[in-house]
Amino acid sequence: MGLRVLWIISHEGGENASIRFSRRFPTVEHRARSLSGSSYVAVPEDSLILQPLLTELGISSSNKSYVAQRDDCIYRPRSPALELRLDGEKTLWPVLNVSQGPLILACLPLVDVPSETRPPLSSLLSVSQGLTLLAGLQTFLLGSGGKPYGDGLISRLEMLPSALLQVCPLGTPLDVPLVGVPATPAAPIPAGTQKQPAWKTGLHRGRAMVNVAVTETVRSMQYGNQSRQDLWDVYGTVTCKCEVEGVLPNVTVTLSLPPNGSPLQDILVHPCVTSLDSSILTSSSVDNLDGSAFSGPYKFPFSPPLEPFRLCSYTSQVPVPPILGLYQLKEEDNQLHLTASLKLHETVKNNFEYCEAHLPLFNRNQMGGADVKVSFGQVDVSKEKNLLVWALGMYQILQPQVKKDSINPVSLIIKQK
């Protein structure tokens, strides 16, 4: 396995984007050409990659806010693996990326399968290798402060070529665990001789603590018209922060579905996961969902890094939209009057710790300002994305007097440029 190319990009709210660093690996590219045969797609010049990548990430300064092949609900997101559409019908897949503030790290791993087939990402070792490398480079570039600015970033970018010679010689990442390696070795190994893996930057001393957070996203287009079918999909991530003593401590996180919950599919795990049941890895949204699908519990044994990390990501084919929405939009002169309301489906319990609604305004001029009137919560305006972000917060605590399974409307007046 290996990486064909690596990019580091900076931008300012989708503008003034530039590639700060790029590195291509000709030996891996030669292997990609041999494996792909007639379906081989060459990596174009850096100048031709920048705009498609920003567009796919939704941070481009282009006036075209809605891109059908990216935003339509029939295209299921595979974050953090993107499909970049080049000129004609050519595509690059899977382009992996991690972002923090105005800094984007992206790479294209070598995939030893034909481009026409798209196996689950969890079955591709090169995807795990690429994500591990990007996470390590992100820590290296940002340091302990975590701020992608200043002379510190410039000096670390200058050190990056020599660092890549150590951690990714000839495009092959080092110190990446193999899939299926058992957590406990066959013979006891003294703790002093255990090799510290690449994702573990140090050792913890003190009280053990494990924090787990589940974030789910519902992407939906609801028409309120029986002649048009509503579209929706659900995907989520599980993030962990573990403070456990030892070089390779063993931690297991178990996920259980609620009653009548839909099975998890397209599960992609962090490389620190040591073993998984085969039924977890083979569950794919491409297959028809039937009663034989594995419905948990989902157990993830792993040896955690010190920093917060994404343990796994998944999709789920739910039979009904978990959240029902309605909005009315009227245009008068140079203003838009928008009223929106949300309601949980009767089968969904309101047990959220935090809830946030994103309302994109496609095919509209860039917003110049907004006069917000909200029943509760807070609304932020992202002008470069023409996006309204309604933060409902800890809903049950803030609004105990409101009916449990409903969310009151929010009213907005938006002034366009």
Coordinates of C-alpha atoms in Angstrom, one line a residue, residues 60-250:
S60 CA -15.3 27.3 -2.4
S61 CA -15.9 31.0 -3.1
S62 CA -17.9 30.1 -6.2
N63 CA -21.3 31.7 -6.6
K64 CA -22.8 28.3 -7.3
S65 CA -23.7 27.2 -3.8
Y66 CA -25.7 24.1 -4.9
V67 CA -23.8 21.4 -6.7
A68 CA -26.1 18.5 -7.6
Q69 CA -23.5 15.8 -7.6
R70 CA -22.4 16.8 -4.1
D71 CA -25.5 18.1 -2.4
D72 CA -28.3 15.9 -3.7
C73 CA -29.5 13.4 -1.1
I74 CA -29.1 10.5 -3.6
Y75 CA -25.3 10.8 -3.2
R76 CA -24.4 9.3 0.2
P77 CA -21.4 11.1 1.8
R78 CA -18.4 9.0 2.5
S79 CA -16.5 11.5 4.7
P80 CA -13.6 11.8 5.0
A81 CA -13.2 10.1 1.6
L82 CA -14.1 12.3 -1.3
E83 CA -14.6 11.7 -5.0
L84 CA -13.1 14.5 -7.0
R85 CA -14.7 15.1 -10.4
L86 CA -12.2 16.2 -13.0
D87 CA -12.7 17.3 -16.6
G88 CA -14.9 15.0 -18.5
E89 CA -16.1 11.9 -16.7
K90 CA -12.8 11.2 -14.9
T91 CA -12.8 11.0 -11.1
L92 CA -10.2 10.6 -8.3
W93 CA -11.2 8.3 -5.4
P94 CA -10.7 8.1 -2.5
V95 CA -9.3 11.5 -1.7
L96 CA -8.9 11.6 2.1
N97 CA -8.9 14.9 4.0
V98 CA -8.8 16.3 7.5
S99 CA -9.4 20.0 8.3
Q100 CA -8.8 22.4 11.1
G101 CA -9.6 26.0 10.7
P102 CA -8.2 27.3 7.4
L103 CA -5.8 24.3 7.0
I104 CA -6.7 21.3 4.9
L105 CA -4.6 18.1 4.7
A106 CA -5.5 15.8 1.8
C107 CA -4.0 12.7 0.2
L108 CA -4.8 10.1 -2.5
P109 CA -4.0 6.5 -1.3
L110 CA -3.3 3.7 -3.7
V111 CA -6.3 1.4 -4.0
D112 CA -5.7 -2.1 -5.4
V113 CA -9.2 -2.6 -6.9
P114 CA -10.6 -1.4 -10.2
S115 CA -12.0 2.1 -10.2
E116 CA -15.5 0.8 -11.3
T117 CA -15.9 -1.1 -8.0
R118 CA -16.2 0.8 -4.7
P119 CA -15.7 -1.7 -1.8
P120 CA -16.4 -0.5 1.7
L121 CA -13.7 1.9 2.9
S122 CA -13.2 -0.3 6.0
S123 CA -11.8 -3.1 3.8
L124 CA -9.1 -0.8 2.3
L125 CA -5.9 -0.8 4.4
S126 CA -4.6 2.2 2.5
V127 CA -7.5 4.3 3.7
S128 CA -6.6 3.6 7.3
Q129 CA -2.9 4.3 6.5
G130 CA -3.7 7.6 4.8
L131 CA -6.0 8.8 7.7
T132 CA -3.3 7.9 10.2
L133 CA -0.7 9.8 8.3
L134 CA -2.9 12.9 7.9
A135 CA -3.7 12.9 11.6
G136 CA 0.0 12.6 12.5
L137 CA 0.9 15.4 10.1
Q138 CA -1.8 17.6 11.5
T139 CA -0.4 17.2 15.0
F140 CA 3.1 17.8 13.7
L141 CA 2.1 21.0 11.9
L142 CA -0.1 22.5 14.5
G143 CA 1.9 21.5 17.6
S144 CA 0.4 21.7 21.1
G145 CA -1.2 25.1 20.4
G146 CA -3.5 23.8 17.6
K147 CA -3.4 27.1 15.8
P148 CA -2.7 26.9 12.0
Y149 CA -1.1 30.4 11.9
G150 CA 2.1 32.2 12.3
D151 CA 5.8 31.5 12.0
G152 CA 5.4 28.2 13.8
L153 CA 3.4 26.8 10.9
I154 CA 5.9 28.1 8.3
S155 CA 8.9 26.6 10.1
R156 CA 7.1 23.2 10.4
L157 CA 6.2 23.3 6.7
E158 CA 9.9 23.8 5.9
M159 CA 10.7 20.7 8.1
L160 CA 8.0 18.6 6.4
P161 CA 10.1 17.1 3.6
S162 CA 12.7 15.7 5.9
A163 CA 9.9 14.4 8.3
L164 CA 8.2 12.6 5.4
L165 CA 11.5 10.8 4.6
Q166 CA 11.2 9.3 8.1
V167 CA 7.5 8.5 8.4
C168 CA 6.5 7.9 4.7
P169 CA 9.6 6.9 2.6
L170 CA 8.7 6.4 -1.1
G171 CA 5.1 7.0 -0.3
T172 CA 4.7 4.1 2.2
P173 CA 3.6 5.1 5.7
L174 CA 5.5 3.4 8.5
D175 CA 4.4 2.0 11.9
V176 CA 0.8 1.4 10.8
P177 CA -0.8 -1.6 12.5
L178 CA -2.0 -4.5 10.4
V179 CA -5.8 -5.3 10.3
G180 CA -6.7 -8.2 12.5
V181 CA -3.6 -8.2 14.8
P182 CA -4.8 -9.4 18.2
A183 CA -4.7 -6.9 21.1
T184 CA -2.8 -9.4 23.3
P185 CA 0.4 -10.9 21.9
A186 CA 0.9 -14.7 22.0
A187 CA 3.8 -14.5 24.4
P188 CA 4.1 -11.9 27.2
I189 CA 6.4 -9.0 26.3
P190 CA 7.9 -6.8 29.0
A191 CA 6.4 -3.3 29.0
G192 CA 9.8 -1.7 28.5
T193 CA 10.3 -3.4 25.1
Q194 CA 6.9 -2.7 23.6
K195 CA 7.1 -0.5 20.5
Q196 CA 5.1 2.7 20.8
P197 CA 2.9 2.9 17.7
A198 CA 2.9 6.0 15.4
W199 CA -0.4 7.3 16.5
K200 CA 0.6 7.4 20.2
T201 CA 2.6 10.6 20.8
G202 CA 3.3 10.0 24.5
L203 CA 2.3 8.2 27.6
H204 CA -0.4 9.1 30.2
R205 CA 0.2 9.1 33.9
G206 CA -2.6 9.5 36.3
R207 CA -6.3 8.7 36.7
A208 CA -7.9 6.7 33.9
M209 CA -10.7 8.3 32.0
V210 CA -12.6 7.5 28.7
N211 CA -15.0 10.0 27.1
V212 CA -17.1 8.9 24.2
A213 CA -19.3 11.3 22.0
V214 CA -21.7 10.2 19.2
T215 CA -22.6 12.8 16.6
E216 CA -25.2 12.0 14.0
T217 CA -26.2 14.1 10.9
V218 CA -29.5 13.9 9.2
R219 CA -29.4 15.3 5.6
S220 CA -32.9 15.7 4.2
M221 CA -34.9 17.2 1.4
Q222 CA -38.6 17.3 2.3
Y223 CA -41.2 18.5 -0.2
G224 CA -44.5 18.2 1.7
N225 CA -46.0 16.9 -1.5
Q226 CA -47.2 13.4 -2.1
S227 CA -46.3 13.6 -5.7
R228 CA -42.6 13.9 -4.8
Q229 CA -40.7 11.5 -2.6
D230 CA -38.8 12.9 0.3
L231 CA -35.1 12.1 0.4
W232 CA -32.9 11.6 3.5
D233 CA -29.9 9.9 4.8
V234 CA -28.3 9.5 8.3
Y235 CA -24.6 9.2 9.0
G236 CA -22.6 9.6 12.2
T237 CA -19.2 9.5 13.9
V238 CA -18.0 8.3 17.3
T239 CA -15.2 10.3 18.8
C240 CA -13.1 9.3 21.9
K241 CA -10.7 10.9 24.3
C242 CA -8.9 8.3 26.4
E243 CA -6.5 8.9 29.2
V244 CA -5.2 5.4 30.2
E245 CA -1.8 4.4 31.5
G246 CA 0.5 2.1 29.5
V247 CA 2.1 1.8 26.1
L248 CA -0.6 -0.3 24.5
P249 CA -3.6 -0.3 26.9
N250 CA -6.7 -2.2 25.9

